[in-house]
């Protein structure tokens, strides 16, 4: 089959497996905020690097990709079988929760005394969010509302992200995409509840933060295969597998996180760990088949944050 003619060895698959980790985009879900929001009129700018480690995607992709390469190489037409089913499940698992590093840049602004808003660009995903502080003082290191160390802050937020989900642009998965005709888009909502203890007055030298989060994701996807048939794969129009142009699914995620903010007044480093559990639900596949997915995702991250105080503060 032409779609797989360029991939005929296990070493080539190993190269592709390495590329998997760098080639896709997804909404950032690492929680790096503290319970204290950006003071009114001030800015924060920063960036993060994270690694997404989903147990379900890892379990579904490796064996499916190797089997598919071996069984469909050099075929002009493909008979629908378990290999094609595994490919569909692997494609879905990857866009639901890819195994990959990610990076983002963000800007936050203190809109009101206890409310800040932000925008984050994650190289393919656009994220908008707001945080409301319901606990703790609202001062700055230059003008503290409390001079005590260890003050507890609390805030709750809402984050919305949108993206066009796709398989990464690497040779093997490009070919897989040619066979499946797979396309997807998704939207994500995340509600983090954050508590923190200040290091120094008003987080002058940082803070330790922890909390929980709820997320809900909405996925639209479809399969439009070109050369997949029932029966012996003779190419008969009657045997061709019908397309699945549009299918919809949504699912919830629950998790917890911890992060540490360390620095002084204007610059901080923030290592963090976020963990999610999600039952992705049941998904419609080609040929009236279905698949169910669920698993845990670990997201370690590290970032830099810069505080930009205003002259009036």
mmCIF file of C-alpha atoms in Angstrom:
data_model
loop_
_atom_site.group_PDB
_atom_site.id
_atom_site.type_symbol
_atom_site.label_atom_id
_atom_site.label_comp_id
_atom_site.label_asym_id
_atom_site.label_seq_id
_atom_site.Cartn_x
_atom_site.Cartn_y
_atom_site.Cartn_z
ATOM 1 C CA UNK A 1 0.000 0.000 0.000
ATOM 2 C CA UNK A 2 1.417 3.401 -0.966
ATOM 3 C CA UNK A 3 0.483 4.991 2.349
ATOM 4 C CA UNK A 4 2.959 2.782 4.179
ATOM 5 C CA UNK A 5 5.530 2.068 1.457
ATOM 6 C CA UNK A 6 8.145 4.352 3.049
ATOM 7 C CA UNK A 7 8.073 2.623 6.418
ATOM 8 C CA UNK A 8 9.281 -0.963 6.416
ATOM 9 C CA UNK A 9 11.363 -1.459 9.528
ATOM 10 C CA UNK A 10 11.214 -1.351 13.280
ATOM 11 C CA UNK A 11 14.090 1.203 13.445
ATOM 12 C CA UNK A 12 11.956 3.586 11.409
ATOM 13 C CA UNK A 13 9.136 3.105 13.897
ATOM 14 C CA UNK A 14 11.511 3.917 16.732
ATOM 15 C CA UNK A 15 12.379 7.205 15.037
ATOM 16 C CA UNK A 16 8.683 8.012 14.686
ATOM 17 C CA UNK A 17 8.051 7.217 18.342
ATOM 18 C CA UNK A 18 10.631 9.831 19.249
ATOM 19 C CA UNK A 19 9.029 12.396 16.979
ATOM 20 C CA UNK A 20 5.637 11.762 18.571
ATOM 21 C CA UNK A 21 6.814 13.621 21.614
ATOM 22 C CA UNK A 22 7.415 16.907 19.817
ATOM 23 C CA UNK A 23 4.872 17.335 17.064
ATOM 24 C CA UNK A 24 1.369 18.035 18.356
ATOM 25 C CA UNK A 25 -0.421 20.770 20.239
ATOM 26 C CA UNK A 26 -2.903 20.609 23.065
ATOM 27 C CA UNK A 27 -4.366 23.022 25.592
ATOM 28 C CA UNK A 28 -1.981 23.544 28.560
ATOM 29 C CA UNK A 29 -3.367 21.976 31.738
ATOM 30 C CA UNK A 30 -0.453 22.454 34.163
ATOM 31 C CA UNK A 31 -1.587 24.668 37.073
ATOM 32 C CA UNK A 32 1.155 27.167 37.974
ATOM 33 C CA UNK A 33 -0.920 29.917 39.600
ATOM 34 C CA UNK A 34 -1.003 30.729 43.319
ATOM 35 C CA UNK A 35 -3.988 31.648 45.467
ATOM 36 C CA UNK A 36 -3.055 35.338 45.147
ATOM 37 C CA UNK A 37 -4.194 36.987 41.901
ATOM 38 C CA UNK A 38 -2.307 39.726 40.060
ATOM 39 C CA UNK A 39 -2.763 43.006 42.014
ATOM 40 C CA UNK A 40 -4.945 45.621 40.351
ATOM 41 C CA UNK A 41 -3.109 47.461 37.577
ATOM 42 C CA UNK A 42 -0.096 45.138 37.556
ATOM 43 C CA UNK A 43 1.084 42.664 34.924
ATOM 44 C CA UNK A 44 2.650 39.220 35.051
ATOM 45 C CA UNK A 45 4.386 37.659 32.076
ATOM 46 C CA UNK A 46 5.874 34.205 31.867
ATOM 47 C CA UNK A 47 6.238 30.894 30.164
ATOM 48 C CA UNK A 48 6.200 27.182 30.968
ATOM 49 C CA UNK A 49 7.598 23.950 29.624
ATOM 50 C CA UNK A 50 5.645 20.790 30.500
ATOM 51 C CA UNK A 51 5.517 17.117 29.582
ATOM 52 C CA UNK A 52 2.180 15.364 29.123
ATOM 53 C CA UNK A 53 2.286 11.708 30.251
ATOM 54 C CA UNK A 54 -1.123 9.984 29.739
ATOM 55 C CA UNK A 55 -1.263 6.304 30.676
ATOM 56 C CA UNK A 56 -4.050 5.419 28.221
ATOM 57 C CA UNK A 57 -2.368 6.966 25.180
ATOM 58 C CA UNK A 58 0.908 5.211 25.959
ATOM 59 C CA UNK A 59 -0.902 1.879 26.196
ATOM 60 C CA UNK A 60 -2.814 2.360 22.914
ATOM 61 C CA UNK A 61 -0.257 3.840 20.535
ATOM 62 C CA UNK A 62 2.909 1.749 20.571
ATOM 63 C CA UNK A 63 1.584 -1.692 19.656
ATOM 64 C CA UNK A 64 -1.044 -0.274 17.298
ATOM 65 C CA UNK A 65 1.513 1.633 15.247
ATOM 66 C CA UNK A 66 3.948 -1.271 14.922
ATOM 67 C CA UNK A 67 1.216 -3.754 14.007
ATOM 68 C CA UNK A 68 -0.256 -1.382 11.436
ATOM 69 C CA UNK A 69 3.092 -0.841 9.733
ATOM 70 C CA UNK A 70 3.745 -4.564 9.450
ATOM 71 C CA UNK A 71 0.296 -5.638 8.274
ATOM 72 C CA UNK A 72 -0.539 -2.904 5.783
ATOM 73 C CA UNK A 73 2.827 -2.259 4.096
ATOM 74 C CA UNK A 74 2.802 -2.415 0.294
ATOM 75 C CA UNK A 75 -0.999 -2.830 -0.020
ATOM 76 C CA UNK A 76 -3.043 -0.822 -2.516
ATOM 77 C CA UNK A 77 -6.254 -1.593 -0.626
ATOM 78 C CA UNK A 78 -6.753 -2.476 3.019
ATOM 79 C CA UNK A 79 -9.262 -4.869 4.484
ATOM 80 C CA UNK A 80 -11.013 -3.645 7.623
ATOM 81 C CA UNK A 81 -9.641 -5.648 10.559
ATOM 82 C CA UNK A 82 -8.309 -5.214 14.084
ATOM 83 C CA UNK A 83 -5.283 -3.349 12.764
ATOM 84 C CA UNK A 84 -7.467 -0.589 11.325
ATOM 85 C CA UNK A 85 -9.446 -0.517 14.554
ATOM 86 C CA UNK A 86 -6.259 -0.090 16.574
ATOM 87 C CA UNK A 87 -5.187 2.740 14.291
ATOM 88 C CA UNK A 88 -8.445 4.579 14.926
ATOM 89 C CA UNK A 89 -8.141 4.110 18.692
ATOM 90 C CA UNK A 90 -4.512 5.285 18.586
ATOM 91 C CA UNK A 91 -5.482 8.405 16.617
ATOM 92 C CA UNK A 92 -8.282 9.227 19.061
ATOM 93 C CA UNK A 93 -6.090 8.594 22.111
ATOM 94 C CA UNK A 94 -3.434 10.882 20.700
ATOM 95 C CA UNK A 95 -5.713 13.873 20.130
ATOM 96 C CA UNK A 96 -7.473 13.301 23.464
ATOM 97 C CA UNK A 97 -4.208 13.261 25.414
ATOM 98 C CA UNK A 98 -0.922 13.236 23.469
ATOM 99 C CA UNK A 99 2.412 11.972 24.787
ATOM 100 C CA UNK A 100 4.478 15.091 24.249
ATOM 101 C CA UNK A 101 6.315 18.080 25.658
ATOM 102 C CA UNK A 102 4.537 21.414 25.416
ATOM 103 C CA UNK A 103 5.355 25.066 25.972
ATOM 104 C CA UNK A 104 3.345 28.232 26.425
ATOM 105 C CA UNK A 105 3.697 31.983 26.901
ATOM 106 C CA UNK A 106 1.237 34.047 28.924
ATOM 107 C CA UNK A 107 0.279 37.533 30.045
ATOM 108 C CA UNK A 108 -1.878 38.377 33.084
ATOM 109 C CA UNK A 109 -3.362 41.699 34.196
ATOM 110 C CA UNK A 110 -4.945 42.770 37.482
ATOM 111 C CA UNK A 111 -8.330 43.968 36.278
ATOM 112 C CA UNK A 112 -9.839 44.696 39.703
ATOM 113 C CA UNK A 113 -8.895 44.434 43.381
ATOM 114 C CA UNK A 114 -9.504 40.668 43.529
ATOM 115 C CA UNK A 115 -9.805 39.750 39.858
ATOM 116 C CA UNK A 116 -7.216 39.181 37.165
ATOM 117 C CA UNK A 117 -7.506 38.011 33.551
ATOM 118 C CA UNK A 118 -5.034 36.341 31.249
ATOM 119 C CA UNK A 119 -4.209 35.095 27.765
ATOM 120 C CA UNK A 120 -1.950 32.128 27.032
ATOM 121 C CA UNK A 121 -0.590 31.014 23.675
ATOM 122 C CA UNK A 122 0.427 27.366 23.541
ATOM 123 C CA UNK A 123 1.706 27.201 19.933
ATOM 124 C CA UNK A 124 -1.541 26.099 18.343
ATOM 125 C CA UNK A 125 -3.934 26.486 21.274
ATOM 126 C CA UNK A 126 -5.411 29.782 22.478
ATOM 127 C CA UNK A 127 -6.345 30.039 26.155
ATOM 128 C CA UNK A 128 -8.374 32.735 27.941
ATOM 129 C CA UNK A 129 -8.957 32.729 31.676
ATOM 130 C CA UNK A 130 -9.872 34.715 34.789
ATOM 131 C CA UNK A 131 -9.150 34.179 38.501
ATOM 132 C CA UNK A 132 -11.079 35.541 41.489
ATOM 133 C CA UNK A 133 -9.358 35.781 44.895
ATOM 134 C CA UNK A 134 -11.728 35.085 47.792
ATOM 135 C CA UNK A 135 -9.154 34.732 50.584
ATOM 136 C CA UNK A 136 -6.106 36.705 51.699
ATOM 137 C CA UNK A 137 -4.833 40.294 51.331
ATOM 138 C CA UNK A 138 -4.454 42.064 47.983
ATOM 139 C CA UNK A 139 -1.334 44.174 48.493
ATOM 140 C CA UNK A 140 2.113 44.052 46.889
ATOM 141 C CA UNK A 141 5.644 43.589 48.310
ATOM 142 C CA UNK A 142 6.075 47.383 48.070
ATOM 143 C CA UNK A 143 2.710 48.087 49.718
ATOM 144 C CA UNK A 144 1.720 44.933 51.643
ATOM 145 C CA UNK A 145 -1.782 44.358 52.930
ATOM 146 C CA UNK A 146 -0.177 42.037 55.493
ATOM 147 C CA UNK A 147 3.458 41.844 56.598
ATOM 148 C CA UNK A 148 3.090 38.312 57.894
ATOM 149 C CA UNK A 149 4.774 35.274 56.388
ATOM 150 C CA UNK A 150 2.705 32.169 55.761
ATOM 151 C CA UNK A 151 -0.541 34.009 55.021
ATOM 152 C CA UNK A 152 -3.071 31.772 53.245
ATOM 153 C CA UNK A 153 -4.542 32.880 49.924
ATOM 154 C CA UNK A 154 -7.397 31.271 47.988
ATOM 155 C CA UNK A 155 -8.781 31.793 44.497
ATOM 156 C CA UNK A 156 -10.982 30.093 41.916
ATOM 157 C CA UNK A 157 -10.760 30.446 38.158
ATOM 158 C CA UNK A 158 -12.240 29.588 34.790
ATOM 159 C CA UNK A 159 -10.100 28.743 31.762
ATOM 160 C CA UNK A 160 -11.306 28.276 28.178
ATOM 161 C CA UNK A 161 -9.097 26.814 25.454
ATOM 162 C CA UNK A 162 -9.740 26.127 21.783
ATOM 163 C CA UNK A 163 -7.641 24.250 19.260
ATOM 164 C CA UNK A 164 -7.699 22.219 16.067
ATOM 165 C CA UNK A 165 -6.538 18.788 17.171
ATOM 166 C CA UNK A 166 -4.555 16.712 14.688
ATOM 167 C CA UNK A 167 -2.002 13.973 14.367
ATOM 168 C CA UNK A 168 1.566 15.289 14.242
ATOM 169 C CA UNK A 169 3.203 16.054 10.908
ATOM 170 C CA UNK A 170 5.781 13.272 10.868
ATOM 171 C CA UNK A 171 6.186 10.777 8.001
ATOM 172 C CA UNK A 172 4.508 7.707 9.511
ATOM 173 C CA UNK A 173 1.539 9.433 11.085
ATOM 174 C CA UNK A 174 1.047 11.543 7.984
ATOM 175 C CA UNK A 175 0.589 8.241 6.166
ATOM 176 C CA UNK A 176 -1.769 6.946 8.852
ATOM 177 C CA UNK A 177 -3.770 10.126 8.472
ATOM 178 C CA UNK A 178 -3.939 9.538 4.702
ATOM 179 C CA UNK A 179 -5.453 6.100 5.318
ATOM 180 C CA UNK A 180 -7.939 7.156 8.007
ATOM 181 C CA UNK A 181 -8.743 10.686 6.816
ATOM 182 C CA UNK A 182 -8.828 11.693 10.483
ATOM 183 C CA UNK A 183 -9.752 15.247 11.565
ATOM 184 C CA UNK A 184 -10.708 16.681 14.939
ATOM 185 C CA UNK A 185 -11.262 19.893 16.887
ATOM 186 C CA UNK A 186 -11.761 20.423 20.600
ATOM 187 C CA UNK A 187 -12.664 22.955 23.273
ATOM 188 C CA UNK A 188 -11.679 22.695 26.937
ATOM 189 C CA UNK A 189 -12.955 24.295 30.142
ATOM 190 C CA UNK A 190 -10.902 24.096 33.358
ATOM 191 C CA UNK A 191 -11.978 25.277 36.822
ATOM 192 C CA UNK A 192 -9.003 25.375 39.267
ATOM 193 C CA UNK A 193 -9.440 25.924 43.021
ATOM 194 C CA UNK A 194 -6.100 27.187 44.353
ATOM 195 C CA UNK A 195 -4.765 27.704 47.878
ATOM 196 C CA UNK A 196 -1.286 28.957 48.761
ATOM 197 C CA UNK A 197 0.941 29.926 51.681
ATOM 198 C CA UNK A 198 3.137 32.962 51.170
ATOM 199 C CA UNK A 199 6.917 32.996 51.563
ATOM 200 C CA UNK A 200 7.490 36.500 52.889
ATOM 201 C CA UNK A 201 4.862 39.261 52.874
ATOM 202 C CA UNK A 202 2.600 39.210 49.791
ATOM 203 C CA UNK A 203 4.600 36.370 48.176
ATOM 204 C CA UNK A 204 7.711 38.547 48.090
ATOM 205 C CA UNK A 205 9.976 35.488 47.853
ATOM 206 C CA UNK A 206 7.327 33.108 46.534
ATOM 207 C CA UNK A 207 4.724 30.638 47.781
ATOM 208 C CA UNK A 208 3.727 26.991 47.905
ATOM 209 C CA UNK A 209 0.396 26.286 46.202
ATOM 210 C CA UNK A 210 -1.923 23.302 46.002
ATOM 211 C CA UNK A 211 -5.496 22.560 45.059
ATOM 212 C CA UNK A 212 -7.904 20.675 42.844
ATOM 213 C CA UNK A 213 -9.303 21.200 39.365
ATOM 214 C CA UNK A 214 -12.242 20.101 37.251
ATOM 215 C CA UNK A 215 -12.065 20.065 33.462
ATOM 216 C CA UNK A 216 -14.574 19.357 30.716
ATOM 217 C CA UNK A 217 -13.591 18.750 27.104
ATOM 218 C CA UNK A 218 -15.696 18.810 23.930
ATOM 219 C CA UNK A 219 -14.414 16.892 20.892
ATOM 220 C CA UNK A 220 -15.613 16.784 17.275
ATOM 221 C CA UNK A 221 -13.916 14.249 15.013
ATOM 222 C CA UNK A 222 -14.336 12.268 11.842
ATOM 223 C CA UNK A 223 -12.841 9.490 9.683
ATOM 224 C CA UNK A 224 -12.871 9.567 5.879
ATOM 225 C CA UNK A 225 -10.747 6.601 4.716
ATOM 226 C CA UNK A 226 -9.886 6.283 1.032
ATOM 227 C CA UNK A 227 -8.860 2.643 0.560
ATOM 228 C CA UNK A 228 -10.417 0.631 3.394
ATOM 229 C CA UNK A 229 -12.855 -2.150 2.463
ATOM 230 C CA UNK A 230 -14.848 -5.007 3.940
ATOM 231 C CA UNK A 231 -14.323 -8.454 2.452
ATOM 232 C CA UNK A 232 -11.097 -9.289 0.644
ATOM 233 C CA UNK A 233 -10.269 -5.660 -0.172
ATOM 234 C CA UNK A 234 -10.945 -6.029 -3.877
ATOM 235 C CA UNK A 235 -11.728 -2.356 -4.341
ATOM 236 C CA UNK A 236 -15.416 -2.925 -5.011
ATOM 237 C CA UNK A 237 -17.552 0.150 -4.319
ATOM 238 C CA UNK A 238 -20.033 -2.081 -2.492
ATOM 239 C CA UNK A 239 -17.304 -3.196 -0.081
ATOM 240 C CA UNK A 240 -15.935 0.269 0.712
ATOM 241 C CA UNK A 241 -16.192 1.315 4.375
ATOM 242 C CA UNK A 242 -18.546 4.327 4.736
ATOM 243 C CA UNK A 243 -17.100 7.551 6.120
ATOM 244 C CA UNK A 244 -17.749 8.808 9.630
ATOM 245 C CA UNK A 245 -17.749 12.534 8.762
ATOM 246 C CA UNK A 246 -18.762 14.032 12.129
ATOM 247 C CA UNK A 247 -18.989 12.501 15.590
ATOM 248 C CA UNK A 248 -19.161 14.297 18.941
ATOM 249 C CA UNK A 249 -18.100 13.366 22.450
ATOM 250 C CA UNK A 250 -17.426 15.191 25.702
ATOM 251 C CA UNK A 251 -15.842 14.056 28.945
ATOM 252 C CA UNK A 252 -14.861 15.275 32.409
ATOM 253 C CA UNK A 253 -11.481 15.245 34.144
ATOM 254 C CA UNK A 254 -10.679 15.578 37.838
ATOM 255 C CA UNK A 255 -7.315 16.209 39.427
ATOM 256 C CA UNK A 256 -5.002 17.853 41.888
ATOM 257 C CA UNK A 257 -1.765 19.807 41.729
ATOM 258 C CA UNK A 258 1.098 21.299 43.715
ATOM 259 C CA UNK A 259 3.570 24.004 42.686
ATOM 260 C CA UNK A 260 6.319 26.052 44.322
ATOM 261 C CA UNK A 261 7.053 29.663 43.396
ATOM 262 C CA UNK A 262 10.616 30.740 44.260
ATOM 263 C CA UNK A 263 12.337 34.060 43.629
ATOM 264 C CA UNK A 264 12.350 37.657 44.787
ATOM 265 C CA UNK A 265 9.858 40.439 44.008
ATOM 266 C CA UNK A 266 10.226 40.604 40.222
ATOM 267 C CA UNK A 267 11.312 37.171 38.957
ATOM 268 C CA UNK A 268 10.354 33.624 39.974
ATOM 269 C CA UNK A 269 10.867 30.028 38.917
ATOM 270 C CA UNK A 270 7.825 27.719 39.281
ATOM 271 C CA UNK A 271 8.167 23.901 39.240
ATOM 272 C CA UNK A 272 4.783 22.139 39.324
ATOM 273 C CA UNK A 273 3.078 18.758 39.089
ATOM 274 C CA UNK A 274 -0.559 18.306 37.973
ATOM 275 C CA UNK A 275 -2.378 14.957 37.879
ATOM 276 C CA UNK A 276 -5.711 14.267 36.129
ATOM 277 C CA UNK A 277 -8.027 11.277 35.972
ATOM 278 C CA UNK A 278 -10.428 11.113 33.039
ATOM 279 C CA UNK A 279 -12.949 8.669 31.664
ATOM 280 C CA UNK A 280 -12.830 9.764 28.035
ATOM 281 C CA UNK A 281 -16.023 7.842 27.274
ATOM 282 C CA UNK A 282 -17.105 5.710 24.324
ATOM 283 C CA UNK A 283 -16.222 6.692 20.751
ATOM 284 C CA UNK A 284 -17.812 5.758 17.446
ATOM 285 C CA UNK A 285 -15.417 4.157 14.965
ATOM 286 C CA UNK A 286 -15.739 3.114 11.336
ATOM 287 C CA UNK A 287 -17.811 0.055 10.426
ATOM 288 C CA UNK A 288 -20.217 0.595 13.381
ATOM 289 C CA UNK A 289 -17.538 -0.258 15.923
ATOM 290 C CA UNK A 290 -16.908 1.580 19.208
ATOM 291 C CA UNK A 291 -14.064 1.989 21.681
ATOM 292 C CA UNK A 292 -13.878 3.167 25.312
ATOM 293 C CA UNK A 293 -10.906 5.001 26.822
ATOM 294 C CA UNK A 294 -9.933 6.131 30.332
ATOM 295 C CA UNK A 295 -6.739 6.815 32.231
ATOM 296 C CA UNK A 296 -4.518 9.038 34.379
ATOM 297 C CA UNK A 297 -2.359 11.889 33.094
ATOM 298 C CA UNK A 298 0.761 13.240 34.831
ATOM 299 C CA UNK A 299 1.973 16.740 33.866
ATOM 300 C CA UNK A 300 5.292 17.858 35.382
ATOM 301 C CA UNK A 301 6.286 21.400 34.389
ATOM 302 C CA UNK A 302 8.697 24.209 35.094
ATOM 303 C CA UNK A 303 8.272 27.883 34.279
ATOM 304 C CA UNK A 304 9.534 31.435 34.693
ATOM 305 C CA UNK A 305 7.353 34.335 35.788
ATOM 306 C CA UNK A 306 8.101 38.068 35.848
ATOM 307 C CA UNK A 307 6.139 40.625 37.824
ATOM 308 C CA UNK A 308 5.690 44.096 36.296
ATOM 309 C CA UNK A 309 4.595 46.524 39.037
ATOM 310 C CA UNK A 310 3.013 49.873 38.210
ATOM 311 C CA UNK A 311 4.306 53.206 39.458
ATOM 312 C CA UNK A 312 1.126 53.970 41.397
ATOM 313 C CA UNK A 313 1.643 50.838 43.530
#
